[in-house]
Amino acid sequence: MENMPPEQLEAMMKMRQGGGGGGGDESSGGAAGAPPTGMGAMSDPDTVKMAEGFLGSVKPKDVQAMAKTQGIELKDSHAEMVVKWIPRLLWVWRKVLEAKKFGSYLMFTR
């Protein structure tokens, strides 16, 4: 997190406190109007974009340290692969969510 620009860190904290992002519902882990939590947060494009930005600034050594706290030994090459591919996969997931949102919009405007 020390590699993150202050603006990005501030935006992430604001979203975590409920100041940004899409409104939640019971399926996203919170009451209506609350920020999504848990896996429900992964259905909010803004939250996915924040995760993408955060994970884009993580170094392989940080990934290894996070994995070690969970009891997983990660090789250098695997940590580099995680750092390379997770932000890209999150980008794809965000685009899928945006396309889904756009598809719902088209369905209701006919």
XYZ file of C-alpha atoms in Angstrom:
110
model
C 0.000 0.000 0.000
C 2.965 2.298 0.414
C 3.360 2.309 -3.394
C -0.155 3.654 -3.949
C -0.587 7.332 -4.816
C -2.352 9.298 -2.060
C -5.373 10.026 -4.292
C -5.954 6.343 -4.965
C -5.546 5.448 -1.300
C -7.999 8.186 -0.308
C -10.553 7.028 -2.885
C -10.216 3.444 -1.667
C -10.774 4.486 1.954
C -13.774 6.613 0.970
C -15.317 3.691 -0.901
C -14.668 1.405 2.058
C -16.474 3.817 4.382
C -19.443 4.001 2.023
C -18.762 7.311 0.334
C -18.498 5.880 -3.168
C -19.420 2.987 -5.358
C -22.776 1.499 -6.134
C -25.493 1.054 -3.584
C -25.720 -2.306 -1.940
C -28.671 -4.567 -1.407
C -29.320 -7.721 0.564
C -27.600 -9.857 -2.097
C -24.427 -7.789 -1.836
C -24.114 -8.210 1.893
C -25.570 -4.942 3.162
C -28.692 -2.923 3.595
C -30.042 -0.846 0.723
C -27.827 2.206 0.205
C -24.840 0.657 2.007
C -21.638 -0.139 0.121
C -21.348 -3.736 -1.099
C -19.315 -6.060 1.079
C -17.745 -9.487 0.656
C -18.313 -11.193 -2.658
C -21.146 -8.747 -3.390
C -18.458 -6.092 -3.813
C -17.118 -8.010 -6.796
C -20.364 -7.260 -8.650
C -19.758 -3.498 -8.388
C -17.589 -2.147 -11.255
C -16.244 0.723 -9.115
C -15.051 -1.638 -6.399
C -13.463 -3.935 -8.973
C -11.682 -0.919 -10.488
C -10.305 0.015 -7.058
C -9.092 -3.555 -6.508
C -7.534 -3.496 -9.962
C -5.644 -0.305 -9.127
C -4.520 -1.617 -5.749
C -3.333 -4.950 -7.080
C -1.620 -3.222 -10.002
C 0.727 -1.479 -7.563
C 1.597 -4.561 -5.466
C 5.094 -6.017 -5.779
C 5.812 -9.771 -6.017
C 7.518 -9.734 -2.597
C 4.328 -8.261 -1.078
C 2.278 -11.057 -2.649
C 4.666 -13.625 -1.203
C 4.344 -12.022 2.242
C 0.529 -12.033 2.032
C 0.549 -15.670 0.959
C 2.946 -16.592 3.759
C 0.574 -15.116 6.357
C -2.021 -17.568 5.046
C 0.435 -20.471 5.296
C 1.200 -20.685 1.563
C 4.756 -20.768 0.229
C 4.876 -18.995 -3.132
C 7.803 -19.204 -5.562
C 9.146 -15.983 -7.085
C 7.880 -16.936 -10.531
C 4.378 -17.598 -9.184
C 4.278 -14.286 -7.336
C 5.327 -12.496 -10.521
C 2.576 -14.287 -12.409
C -0.004 -13.213 -9.810
C 1.159 -9.592 -10.019
C 0.974 -9.727 -13.803
C -2.353 -11.498 -14.319
C -4.686 -10.620 -11.432
C -5.068 -6.938 -12.468
C -5.706 -8.052 -16.057
C -8.348 -10.553 -14.947
C -9.993 -7.885 -12.809
C -10.035 -5.558 -15.838
C -11.823 -8.249 -17.864
C -14.288 -8.830 -15.011
C -15.001 -5.077 -14.771
C -15.700 -4.934 -18.510
C -18.083 -7.913 -18.173
C -19.938 -6.110 -15.371
C -20.139 -2.914 -17.416
C -21.448 -4.859 -20.422
C -24.011 -6.574 -18.193
C -25.129 -3.184 -16.860
C -25.367 -1.820 -20.404
C -27.306 -4.911 -21.548
C -29.807 -4.423 -18.719
C -30.180 -0.786 -19.771
C -30.910 -1.795 -23.368
C -33.426 -4.405 -22.262
C -35.482 -1.876 -20.290
C -35.382 0.920 -22.885
C -37.225 -1.005 -25.577
